[in-house]
Short mmCIF file of C-alpha atoms and ligand atoms in Angstrom, two decimals:
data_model
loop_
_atom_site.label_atom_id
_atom_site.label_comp_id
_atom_site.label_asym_id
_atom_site.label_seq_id
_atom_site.Cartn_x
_atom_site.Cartn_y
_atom_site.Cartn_z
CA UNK A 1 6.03 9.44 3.04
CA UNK A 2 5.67 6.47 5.26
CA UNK A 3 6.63 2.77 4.48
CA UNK A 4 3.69 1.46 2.94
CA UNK A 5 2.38 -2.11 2.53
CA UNK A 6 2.50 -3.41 -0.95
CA UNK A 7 0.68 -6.61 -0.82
CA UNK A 8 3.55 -7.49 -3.53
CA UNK A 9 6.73 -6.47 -0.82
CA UNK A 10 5.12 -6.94 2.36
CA UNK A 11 6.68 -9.61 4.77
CA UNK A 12 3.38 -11.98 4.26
CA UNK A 13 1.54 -12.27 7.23
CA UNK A 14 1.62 -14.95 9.91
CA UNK A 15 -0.50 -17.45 8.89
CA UNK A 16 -2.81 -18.19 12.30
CA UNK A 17 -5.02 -19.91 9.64
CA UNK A 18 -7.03 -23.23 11.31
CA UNK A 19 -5.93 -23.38 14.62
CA UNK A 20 -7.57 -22.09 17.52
CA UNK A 21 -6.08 -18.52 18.90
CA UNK A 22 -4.30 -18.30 22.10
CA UNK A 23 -4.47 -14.28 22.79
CA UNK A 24 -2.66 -12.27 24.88
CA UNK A 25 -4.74 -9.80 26.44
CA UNK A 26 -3.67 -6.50 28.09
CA UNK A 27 -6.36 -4.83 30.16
CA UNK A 28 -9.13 -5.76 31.90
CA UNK A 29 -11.40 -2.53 32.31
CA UNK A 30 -14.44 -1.71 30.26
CA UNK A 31 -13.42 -3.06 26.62
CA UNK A 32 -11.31 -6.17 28.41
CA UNK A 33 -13.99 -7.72 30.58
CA UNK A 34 -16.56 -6.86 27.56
CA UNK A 35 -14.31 -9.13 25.12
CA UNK A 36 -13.82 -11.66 28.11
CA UNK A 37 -17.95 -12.15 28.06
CA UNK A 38 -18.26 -11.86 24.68
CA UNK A 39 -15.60 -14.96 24.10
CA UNK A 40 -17.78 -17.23 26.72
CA UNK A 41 -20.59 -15.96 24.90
CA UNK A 42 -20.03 -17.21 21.10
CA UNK A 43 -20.55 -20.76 21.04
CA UNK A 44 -17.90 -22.73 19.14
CA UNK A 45 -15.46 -19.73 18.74
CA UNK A 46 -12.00 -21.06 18.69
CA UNK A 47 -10.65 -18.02 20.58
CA UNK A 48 -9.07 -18.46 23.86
CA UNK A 49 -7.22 -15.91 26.52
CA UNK A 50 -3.74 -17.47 27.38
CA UNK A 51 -2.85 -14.85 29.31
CA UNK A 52 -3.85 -11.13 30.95
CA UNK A 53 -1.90 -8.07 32.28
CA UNK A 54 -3.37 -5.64 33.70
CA UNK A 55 -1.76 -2.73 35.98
CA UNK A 56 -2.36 -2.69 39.42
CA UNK A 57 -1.65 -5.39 41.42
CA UNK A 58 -4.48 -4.09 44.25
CA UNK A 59 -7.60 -3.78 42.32
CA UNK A 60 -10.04 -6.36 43.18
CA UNK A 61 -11.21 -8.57 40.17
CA UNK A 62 -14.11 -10.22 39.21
CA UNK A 63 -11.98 -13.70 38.17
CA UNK A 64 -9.91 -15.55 39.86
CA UNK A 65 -6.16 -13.91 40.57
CA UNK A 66 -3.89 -16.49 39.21
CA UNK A 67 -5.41 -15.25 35.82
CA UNK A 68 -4.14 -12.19 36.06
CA UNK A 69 0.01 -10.70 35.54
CA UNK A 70 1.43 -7.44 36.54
CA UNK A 71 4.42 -7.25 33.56
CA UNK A 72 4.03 -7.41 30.07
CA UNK A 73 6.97 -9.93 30.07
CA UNK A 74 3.54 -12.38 30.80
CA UNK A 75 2.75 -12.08 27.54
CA UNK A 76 5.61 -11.19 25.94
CA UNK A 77 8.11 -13.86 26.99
CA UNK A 78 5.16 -16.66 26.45
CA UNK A 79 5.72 -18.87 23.25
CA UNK A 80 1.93 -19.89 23.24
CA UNK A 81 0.22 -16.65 22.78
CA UNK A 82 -0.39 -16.77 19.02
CA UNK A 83 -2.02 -12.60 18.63
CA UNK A 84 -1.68 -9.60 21.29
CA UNK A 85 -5.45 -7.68 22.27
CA UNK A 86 -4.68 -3.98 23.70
CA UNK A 87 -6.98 -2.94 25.48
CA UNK A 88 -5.50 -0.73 28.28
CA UNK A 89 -6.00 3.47 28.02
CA UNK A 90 -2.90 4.09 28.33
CA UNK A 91 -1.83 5.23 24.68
CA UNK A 92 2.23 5.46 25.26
CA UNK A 93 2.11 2.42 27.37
CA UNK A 94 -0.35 0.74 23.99
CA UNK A 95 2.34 2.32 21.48
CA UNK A 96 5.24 0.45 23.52
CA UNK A 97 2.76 -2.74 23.65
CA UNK A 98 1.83 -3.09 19.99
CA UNK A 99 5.27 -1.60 18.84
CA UNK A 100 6.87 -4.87 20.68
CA UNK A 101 4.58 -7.23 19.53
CA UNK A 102 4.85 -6.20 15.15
CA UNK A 103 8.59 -5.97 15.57
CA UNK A 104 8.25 -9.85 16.45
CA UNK A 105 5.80 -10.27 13.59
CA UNK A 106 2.73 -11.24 15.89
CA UNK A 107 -0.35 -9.79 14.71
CA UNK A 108 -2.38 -7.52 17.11
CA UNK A 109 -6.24 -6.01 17.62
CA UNK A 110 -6.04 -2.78 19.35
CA UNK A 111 -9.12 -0.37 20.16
CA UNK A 112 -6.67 2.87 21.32
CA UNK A 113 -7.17 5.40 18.76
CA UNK A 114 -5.32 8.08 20.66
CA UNK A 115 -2.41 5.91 20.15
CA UNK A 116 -3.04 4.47 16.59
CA UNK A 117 -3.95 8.16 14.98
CA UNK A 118 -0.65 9.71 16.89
CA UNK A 119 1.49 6.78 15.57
CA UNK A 120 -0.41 5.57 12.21
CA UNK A 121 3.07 5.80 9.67
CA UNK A 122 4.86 3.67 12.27
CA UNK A 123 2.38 1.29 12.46
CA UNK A 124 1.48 1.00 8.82
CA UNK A 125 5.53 0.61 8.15
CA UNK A 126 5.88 -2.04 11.10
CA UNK A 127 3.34 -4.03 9.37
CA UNK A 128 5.27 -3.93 6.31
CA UNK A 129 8.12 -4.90 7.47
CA UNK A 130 7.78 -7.18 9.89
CA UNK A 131 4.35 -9.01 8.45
CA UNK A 132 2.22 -9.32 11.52
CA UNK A 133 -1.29 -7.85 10.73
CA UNK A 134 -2.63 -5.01 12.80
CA UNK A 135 -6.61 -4.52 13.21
CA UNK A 136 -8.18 -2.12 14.90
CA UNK A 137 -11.94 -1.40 13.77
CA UNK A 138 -12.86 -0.66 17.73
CA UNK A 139 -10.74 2.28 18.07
CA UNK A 140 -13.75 4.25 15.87
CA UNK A 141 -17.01 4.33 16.17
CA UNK A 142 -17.54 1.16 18.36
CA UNK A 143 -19.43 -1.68 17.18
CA UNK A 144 -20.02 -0.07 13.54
CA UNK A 145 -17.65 -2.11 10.96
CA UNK A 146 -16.23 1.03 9.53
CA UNK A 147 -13.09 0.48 8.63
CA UNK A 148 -13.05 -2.81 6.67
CA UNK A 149 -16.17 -1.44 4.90
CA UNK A 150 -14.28 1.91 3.41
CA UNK A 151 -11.21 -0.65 2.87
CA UNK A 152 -12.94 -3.43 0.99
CA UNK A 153 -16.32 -2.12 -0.01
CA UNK A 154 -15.85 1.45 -0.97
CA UNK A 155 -12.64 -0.33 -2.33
CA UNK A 156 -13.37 1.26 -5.95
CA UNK A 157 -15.42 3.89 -5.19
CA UNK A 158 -14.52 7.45 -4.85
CA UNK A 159 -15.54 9.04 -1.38
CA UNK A 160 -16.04 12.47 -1.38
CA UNK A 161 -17.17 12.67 2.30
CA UNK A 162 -17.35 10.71 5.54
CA UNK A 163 -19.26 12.63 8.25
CA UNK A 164 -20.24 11.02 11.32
CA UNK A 165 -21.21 11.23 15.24
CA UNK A 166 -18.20 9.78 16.19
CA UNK A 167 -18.08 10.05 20.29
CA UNK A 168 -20.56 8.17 22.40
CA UNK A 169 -19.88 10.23 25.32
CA UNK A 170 -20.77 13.79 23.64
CA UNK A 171 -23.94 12.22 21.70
CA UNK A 172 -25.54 10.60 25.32
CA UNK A 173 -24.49 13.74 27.22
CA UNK A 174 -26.03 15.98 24.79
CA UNK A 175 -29.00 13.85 24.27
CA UNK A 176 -30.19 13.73 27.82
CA UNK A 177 -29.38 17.58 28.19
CA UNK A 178 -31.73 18.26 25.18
CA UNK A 179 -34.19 15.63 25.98
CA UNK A 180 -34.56 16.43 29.99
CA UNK A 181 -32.87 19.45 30.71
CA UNK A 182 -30.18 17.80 32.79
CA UNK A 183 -26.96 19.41 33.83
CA UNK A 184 -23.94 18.47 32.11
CA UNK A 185 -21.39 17.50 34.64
CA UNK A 186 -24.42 15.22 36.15
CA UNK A 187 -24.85 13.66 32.85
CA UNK A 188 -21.01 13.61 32.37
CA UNK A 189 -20.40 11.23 35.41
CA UNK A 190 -23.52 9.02 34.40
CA UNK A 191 -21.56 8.12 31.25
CA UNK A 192 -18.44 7.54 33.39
CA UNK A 193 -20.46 4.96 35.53
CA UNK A 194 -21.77 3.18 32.05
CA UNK A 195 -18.54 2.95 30.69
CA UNK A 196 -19.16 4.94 27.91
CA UNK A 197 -16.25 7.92 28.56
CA UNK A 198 -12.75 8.02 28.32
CA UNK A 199 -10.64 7.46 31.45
CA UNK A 200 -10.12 11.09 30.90
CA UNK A 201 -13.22 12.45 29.67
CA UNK A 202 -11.47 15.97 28.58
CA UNK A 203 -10.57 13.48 25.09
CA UNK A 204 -14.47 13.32 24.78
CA UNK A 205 -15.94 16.63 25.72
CA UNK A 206 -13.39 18.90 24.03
CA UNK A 207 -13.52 16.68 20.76
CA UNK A 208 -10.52 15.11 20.79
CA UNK A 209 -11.61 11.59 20.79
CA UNK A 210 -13.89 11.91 17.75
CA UNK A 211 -10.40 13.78 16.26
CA UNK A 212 -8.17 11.14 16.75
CA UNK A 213 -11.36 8.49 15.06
CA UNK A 214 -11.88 10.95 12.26
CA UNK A 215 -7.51 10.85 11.50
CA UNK A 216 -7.71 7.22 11.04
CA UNK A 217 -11.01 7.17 9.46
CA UNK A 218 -9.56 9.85 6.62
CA UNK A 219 -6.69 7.30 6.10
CA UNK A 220 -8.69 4.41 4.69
CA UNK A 221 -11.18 6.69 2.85
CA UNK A 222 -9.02 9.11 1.11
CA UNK A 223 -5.26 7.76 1.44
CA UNK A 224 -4.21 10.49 3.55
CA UNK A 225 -2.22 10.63 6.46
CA UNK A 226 -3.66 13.42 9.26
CA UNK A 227 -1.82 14.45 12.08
CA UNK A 228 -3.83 14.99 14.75
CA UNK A 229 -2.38 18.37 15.58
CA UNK A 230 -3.51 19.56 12.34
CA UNK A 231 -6.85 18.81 12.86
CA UNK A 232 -9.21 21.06 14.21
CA UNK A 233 -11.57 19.97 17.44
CA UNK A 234 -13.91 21.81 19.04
CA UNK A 235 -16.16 19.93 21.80
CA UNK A 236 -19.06 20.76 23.71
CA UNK A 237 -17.90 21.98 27.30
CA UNK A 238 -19.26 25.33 26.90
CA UNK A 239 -22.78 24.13 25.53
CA UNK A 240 -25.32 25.59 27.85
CA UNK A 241 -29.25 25.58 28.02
CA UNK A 242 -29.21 28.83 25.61
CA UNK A 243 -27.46 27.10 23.25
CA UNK A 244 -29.89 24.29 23.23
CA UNK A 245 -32.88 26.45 23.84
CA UNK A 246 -31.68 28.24 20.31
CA UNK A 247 -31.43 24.40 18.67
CA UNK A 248 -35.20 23.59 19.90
CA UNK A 249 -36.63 27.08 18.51
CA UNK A 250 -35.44 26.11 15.36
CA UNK A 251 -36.25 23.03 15.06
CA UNK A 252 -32.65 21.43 15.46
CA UNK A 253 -30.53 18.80 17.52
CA UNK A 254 -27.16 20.25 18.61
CA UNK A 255 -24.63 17.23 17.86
CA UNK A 256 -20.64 16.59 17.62
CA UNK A 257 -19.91 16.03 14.06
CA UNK A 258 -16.24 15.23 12.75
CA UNK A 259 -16.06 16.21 9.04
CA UNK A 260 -13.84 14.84 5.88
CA UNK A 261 -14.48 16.38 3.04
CA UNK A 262 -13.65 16.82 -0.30
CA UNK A 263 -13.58 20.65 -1.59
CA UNK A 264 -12.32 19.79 -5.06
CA UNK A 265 -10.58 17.25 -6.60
CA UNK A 266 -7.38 17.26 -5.02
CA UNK A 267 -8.14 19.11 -1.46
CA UNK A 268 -9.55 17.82 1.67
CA UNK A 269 -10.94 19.61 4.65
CA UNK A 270 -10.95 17.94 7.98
CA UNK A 271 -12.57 19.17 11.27
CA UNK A 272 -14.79 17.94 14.84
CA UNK A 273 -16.96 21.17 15.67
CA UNK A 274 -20.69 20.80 17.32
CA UNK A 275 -23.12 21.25 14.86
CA UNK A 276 -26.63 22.58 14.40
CA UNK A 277 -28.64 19.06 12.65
CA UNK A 278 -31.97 19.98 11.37
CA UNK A 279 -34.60 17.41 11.08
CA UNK A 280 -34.14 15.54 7.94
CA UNK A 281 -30.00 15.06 8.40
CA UNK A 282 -29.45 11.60 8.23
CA UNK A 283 -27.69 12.15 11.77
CA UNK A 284 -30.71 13.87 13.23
CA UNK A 285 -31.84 10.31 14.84
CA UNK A 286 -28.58 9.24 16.14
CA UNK A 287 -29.02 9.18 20.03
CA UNK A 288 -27.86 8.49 23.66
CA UNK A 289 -24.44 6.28 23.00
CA UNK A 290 -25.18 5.66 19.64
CA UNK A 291 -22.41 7.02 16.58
CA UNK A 292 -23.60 6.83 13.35
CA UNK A 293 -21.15 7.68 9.65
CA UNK A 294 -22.80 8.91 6.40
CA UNK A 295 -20.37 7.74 3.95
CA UNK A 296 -20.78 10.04 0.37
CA UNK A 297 -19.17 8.41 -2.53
CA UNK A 298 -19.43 8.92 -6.81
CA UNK A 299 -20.92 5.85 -7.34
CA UNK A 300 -23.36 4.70 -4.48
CA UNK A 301 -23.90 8.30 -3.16
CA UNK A 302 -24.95 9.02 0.53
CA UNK A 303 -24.82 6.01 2.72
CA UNK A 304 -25.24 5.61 6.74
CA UNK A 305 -24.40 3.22 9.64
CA UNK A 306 -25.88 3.34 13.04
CA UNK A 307 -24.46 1.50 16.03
CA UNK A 308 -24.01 1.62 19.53
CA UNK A 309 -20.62 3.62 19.99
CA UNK A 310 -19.04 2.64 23.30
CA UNK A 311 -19.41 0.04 25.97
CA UNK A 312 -18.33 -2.62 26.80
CA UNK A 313 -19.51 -5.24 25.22
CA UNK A 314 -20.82 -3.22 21.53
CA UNK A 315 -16.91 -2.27 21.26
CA UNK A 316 -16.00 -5.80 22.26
CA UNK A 317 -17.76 -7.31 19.39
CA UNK A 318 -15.69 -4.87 16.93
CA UNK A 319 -12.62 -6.37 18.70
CA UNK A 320 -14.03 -10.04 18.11
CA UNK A 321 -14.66 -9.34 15.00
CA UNK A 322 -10.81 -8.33 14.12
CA UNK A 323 -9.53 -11.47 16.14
CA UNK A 324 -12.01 -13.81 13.93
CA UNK A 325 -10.51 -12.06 10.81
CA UNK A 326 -6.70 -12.62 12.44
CA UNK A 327 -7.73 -16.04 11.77
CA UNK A 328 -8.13 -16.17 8.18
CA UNK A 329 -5.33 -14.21 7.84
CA UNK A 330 -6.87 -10.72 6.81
CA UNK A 331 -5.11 -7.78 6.87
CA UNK A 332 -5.57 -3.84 6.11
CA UNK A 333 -4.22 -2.88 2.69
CA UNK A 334 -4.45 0.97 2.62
CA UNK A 335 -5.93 0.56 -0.56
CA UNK A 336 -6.98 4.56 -0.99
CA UNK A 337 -3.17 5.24 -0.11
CA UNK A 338 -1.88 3.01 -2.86
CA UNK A 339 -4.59 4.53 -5.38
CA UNK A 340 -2.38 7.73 -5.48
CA UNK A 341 -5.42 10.09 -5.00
CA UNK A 342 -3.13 13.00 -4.42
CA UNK A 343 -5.10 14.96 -2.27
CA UNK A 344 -4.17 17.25 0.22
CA UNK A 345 -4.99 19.05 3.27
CA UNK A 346 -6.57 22.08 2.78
CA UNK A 347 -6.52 24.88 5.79
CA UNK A 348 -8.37 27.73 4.61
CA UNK A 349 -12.13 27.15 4.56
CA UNK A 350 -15.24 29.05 5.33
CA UNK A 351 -18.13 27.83 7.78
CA UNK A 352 -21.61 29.41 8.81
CA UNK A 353 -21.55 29.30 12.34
CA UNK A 354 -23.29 30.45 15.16
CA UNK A 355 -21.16 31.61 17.87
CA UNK A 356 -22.57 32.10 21.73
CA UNK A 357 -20.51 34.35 24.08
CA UNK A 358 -20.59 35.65 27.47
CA UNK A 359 -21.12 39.43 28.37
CA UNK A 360 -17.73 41.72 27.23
CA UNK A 361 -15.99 38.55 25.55
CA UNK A 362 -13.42 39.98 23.28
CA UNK A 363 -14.53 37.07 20.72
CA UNK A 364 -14.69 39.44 17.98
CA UNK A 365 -10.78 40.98 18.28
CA UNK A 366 -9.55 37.00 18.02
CA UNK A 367 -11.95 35.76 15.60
CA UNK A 368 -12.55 37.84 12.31
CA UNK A 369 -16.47 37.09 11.55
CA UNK A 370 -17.78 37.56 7.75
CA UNK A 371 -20.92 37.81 6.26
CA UNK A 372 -22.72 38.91 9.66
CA UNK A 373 -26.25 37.31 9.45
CA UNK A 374 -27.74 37.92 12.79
CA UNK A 375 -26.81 39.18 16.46
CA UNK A 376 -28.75 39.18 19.79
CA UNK A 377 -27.53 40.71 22.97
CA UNK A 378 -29.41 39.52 26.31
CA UNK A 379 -27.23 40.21 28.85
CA UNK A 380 -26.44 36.72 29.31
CA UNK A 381 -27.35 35.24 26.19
CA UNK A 382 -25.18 37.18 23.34
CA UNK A 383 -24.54 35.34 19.56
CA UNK A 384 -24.15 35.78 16.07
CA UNK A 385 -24.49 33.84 13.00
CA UNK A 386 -21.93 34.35 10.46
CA UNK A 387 -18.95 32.86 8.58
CA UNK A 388 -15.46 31.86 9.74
CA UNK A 389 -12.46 30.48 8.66
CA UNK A 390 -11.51 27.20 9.59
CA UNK A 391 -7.76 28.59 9.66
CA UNK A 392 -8.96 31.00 12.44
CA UNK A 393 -10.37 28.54 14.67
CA UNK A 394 -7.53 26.36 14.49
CA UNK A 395 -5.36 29.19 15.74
CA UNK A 396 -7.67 30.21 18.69
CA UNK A 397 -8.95 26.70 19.61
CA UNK A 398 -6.73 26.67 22.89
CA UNK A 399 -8.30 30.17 24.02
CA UNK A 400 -11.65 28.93 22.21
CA UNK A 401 -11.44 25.77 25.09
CA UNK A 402 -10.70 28.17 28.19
CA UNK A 403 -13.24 30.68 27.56
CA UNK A 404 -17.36 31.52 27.63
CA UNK A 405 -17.36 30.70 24.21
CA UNK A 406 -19.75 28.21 22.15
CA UNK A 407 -19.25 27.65 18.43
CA UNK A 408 -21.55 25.69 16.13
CA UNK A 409 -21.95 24.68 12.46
CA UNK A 410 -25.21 25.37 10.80
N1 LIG B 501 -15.06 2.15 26.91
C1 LIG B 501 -15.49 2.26 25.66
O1 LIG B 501 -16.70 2.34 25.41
C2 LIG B 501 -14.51 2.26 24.53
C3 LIG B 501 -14.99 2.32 23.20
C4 LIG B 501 -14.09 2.27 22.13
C5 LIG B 501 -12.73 2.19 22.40
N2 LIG B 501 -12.28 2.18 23.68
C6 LIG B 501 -10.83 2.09 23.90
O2 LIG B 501 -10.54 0.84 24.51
C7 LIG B 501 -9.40 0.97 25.35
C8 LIG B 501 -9.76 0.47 26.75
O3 LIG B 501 -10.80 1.29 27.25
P1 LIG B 501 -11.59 0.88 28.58
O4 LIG B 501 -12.80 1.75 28.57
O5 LIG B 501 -11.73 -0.59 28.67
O6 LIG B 501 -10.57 1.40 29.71
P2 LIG B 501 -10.64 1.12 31.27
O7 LIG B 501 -11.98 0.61 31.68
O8 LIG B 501 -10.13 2.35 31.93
O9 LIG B 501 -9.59 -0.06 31.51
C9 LIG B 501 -8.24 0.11 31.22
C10 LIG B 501 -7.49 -1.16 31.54
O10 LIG B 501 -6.14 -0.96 31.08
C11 LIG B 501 -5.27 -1.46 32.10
N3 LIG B 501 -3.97 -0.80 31.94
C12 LIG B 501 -3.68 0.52 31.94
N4 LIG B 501 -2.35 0.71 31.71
C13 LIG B 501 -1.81 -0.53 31.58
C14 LIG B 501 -0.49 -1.02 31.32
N5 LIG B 501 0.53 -0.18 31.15
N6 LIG B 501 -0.30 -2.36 31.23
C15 LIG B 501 -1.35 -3.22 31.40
N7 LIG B 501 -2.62 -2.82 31.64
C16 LIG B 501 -2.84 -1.49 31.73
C17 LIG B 501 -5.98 -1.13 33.40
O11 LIG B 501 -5.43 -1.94 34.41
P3 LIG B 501 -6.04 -1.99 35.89
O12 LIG B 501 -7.29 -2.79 35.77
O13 LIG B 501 -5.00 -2.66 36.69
O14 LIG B 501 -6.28 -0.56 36.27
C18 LIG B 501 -7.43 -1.50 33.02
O15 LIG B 501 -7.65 -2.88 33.19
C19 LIG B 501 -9.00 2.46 25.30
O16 LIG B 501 -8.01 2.63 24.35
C20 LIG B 501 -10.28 3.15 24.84
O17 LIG B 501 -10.01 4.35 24.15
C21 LIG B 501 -13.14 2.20 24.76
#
């Protein structure tokens, strides 16, 4: 069990109440130069950049270059930056970064939620200790406020299931396949030139991403710390025009949906797999770069947010909004963690899926199938709709990735 912060132990955090915030700000890519507009374009915000690193000394820049340092000693070794931004997409690099930066009680926004789900006990226990606050509502879902919403709002209420488009990439690739037909890997690159995927895209189109968002998202909600190796993700890189040819005849959108759920009242079942979204899902209208989160609780029931879910600027307001709340001293409490919900991971679980696969796959010798529903054999266009574990994916995800293979909820 991780070090966790008791608002009644916790090192109290550095008070950067009333003055105005000298930030230092590593990387100046999408996210970086989005915040850097952002700042010059809120009147009156009392928010400045003292300093930026960035990595290679060659690149040209789009501001002047005595603004701009090569070692993180810049900002490190500089007794006037009051809070650390990372914003680089690097996640050891970030870990190193925002590791420094709590052990010397500074408080830092990050929006790297490779890094933050990998590393989310240390982090939780630097804070602790050391008293600096660490915000990071960016790292998921972009510009929606999810994260101080389940930690203050849904405070008292009991969620029983966050659901969500999580990944900006997959949703505005598989939009514009569906909508016009186009090719994936042309789509793919047009989201590279927006800014909308990852410097490696393979964290977007084989789920990942929307893994890593849905372990930190589970945190706040239900207390409970995720690895992300435990988690199942499935993306989209086999999706194909049969797949979404079978999604239009039935009346459905094919999305990426990451899944927390509770089964019962002490088990939780977490998992990113592409789903089939008929019509009247909440979900159904979330397009292009949009994300959008149901959030199912006892009290209010089913609840949904929409917003844009990458770019620059979208998931630069998510970052200003953490460096406003720096300044009145706001930090995350893991309230759900210290409400003892005592639930845990559950493994085994059944889902109705339809499976695609190419001519003499040997799907069926990895991947035990129940409750056989339906198959059609076309030569090239070969599925069935039945039930499997979520135990058995999990084991054959790796050869799942590598091979002719499409799997989706229904
Ligand atoms: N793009 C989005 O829509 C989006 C949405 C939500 C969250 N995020 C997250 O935001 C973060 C930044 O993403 P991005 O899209 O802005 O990335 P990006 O456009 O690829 O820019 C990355 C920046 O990080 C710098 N960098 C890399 N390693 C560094 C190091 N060791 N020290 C200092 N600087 C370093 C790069 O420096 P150079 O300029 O010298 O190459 C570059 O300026 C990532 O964690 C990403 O997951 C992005």
């Amino acid at each position: 069990m991780p070090t966790l912060i008791n608002p009644q132990t916790a090192a109290p955090v550095a008070s950067l109440t009333g003055k105005k915030l000298n930030i230092g700000l590593y990387g100046f890519g999408c996210v970086g130069q989005g915040l850097y507009g952002v700042l010059n374009d809120t009147p009156g915000i009392r928010v400045g950049i003292g300093q930026i690193v960035v990595k290679n000394p060659n690149k040209r820049r789009n501001l002047p270059a005595h603004q701009f340092a090569f070692s993180p000693d810049a900002i490190r070794n500089n007794p006037s930056i009051d809070a650390v931004v990372e914003l680089i997409d690097h996640a050891d690099d970030a870990f190193e970064i925002v590791q420094q930066a709590l052990r010397k009680g500074q408080s830092v926004v990050s929006a790297n939620k490779k890094m933050i789900a990998e590393h989310l006990p240390e982090l939780v226990a630097l804070q602790a200790e050391h008293g600096g606050a660490f915000l990071y509502e960016a790292s998921c879902a972009g510009s929606i406020p999810i994260i101080r919403n389940l930690e203050e709002y849904y405070d008292n209420d009991f969620i029983d299931r966050l659901q969500g488009i999580l990944n900006g990439t997959c949703n505005y690739i598989l939009t514009r396949m569906f909508q016009e037909g186009a090719d994936f890997n042309t789509v793919l690159t047009d989201a590279q030139r927006l800014g909308f995927a990852e410097s490696d895209p393979t964290l977007d189109i084989d789920g990942f991403d929307p893994k890593y968002k849905l372990c930190i998202l589970t945190l706040h909600a239900f207390g409970l710390f995720r690895k992300p190796e435990e988690v199942l993700n499935l993306g989209i890189r086999q999706v194909t025009a049969h797949d979404l040819q079978f999604a239009r005849e039935k009346g459905y959108k094919l999305q990426l949906v990451a899944t927390s759920q509770k089964v019962n009242q002490n088990q939780l079942v977490s998992y990113v797999l592409p789903h089939f979204i008929p019509e009247k899902h909440l979900l159904y209208n979330v397009s292009q770069e949009y994300n959008g989160v149901i959030v199912q609780t006892a009290f209010a029931e089913q609840q949904f947010f929409m917003g844009k879910g990458a770019g620059g600027y979208p998931t630069a307001s998510a970052v200003l909004s953490d460096i406003a709340a720096l300044t009145y001293n706001y930090r995350y409490e893991y309230k759900k963690v210290y409400q003892q919900l005592k639930l845990e991971a559950l493994a085994q679980y059944p889902l109705h899926v339809y499976i695609r696969y190419g001519h003499g796959s040997p799907i069926f010798e990895r991947l035990p199938v129940h409750n056989l529903e339906a198959r059609y054999e076309a030569g090239d266009f070969n599925y069935v709709i039945g039930t499997v574990d979520l135990q058995d994916l999990h084991r054959e995800q790796a050869w799942l990735r590598q091979n002719d293979v499409f799997i989706a909820v229904l």
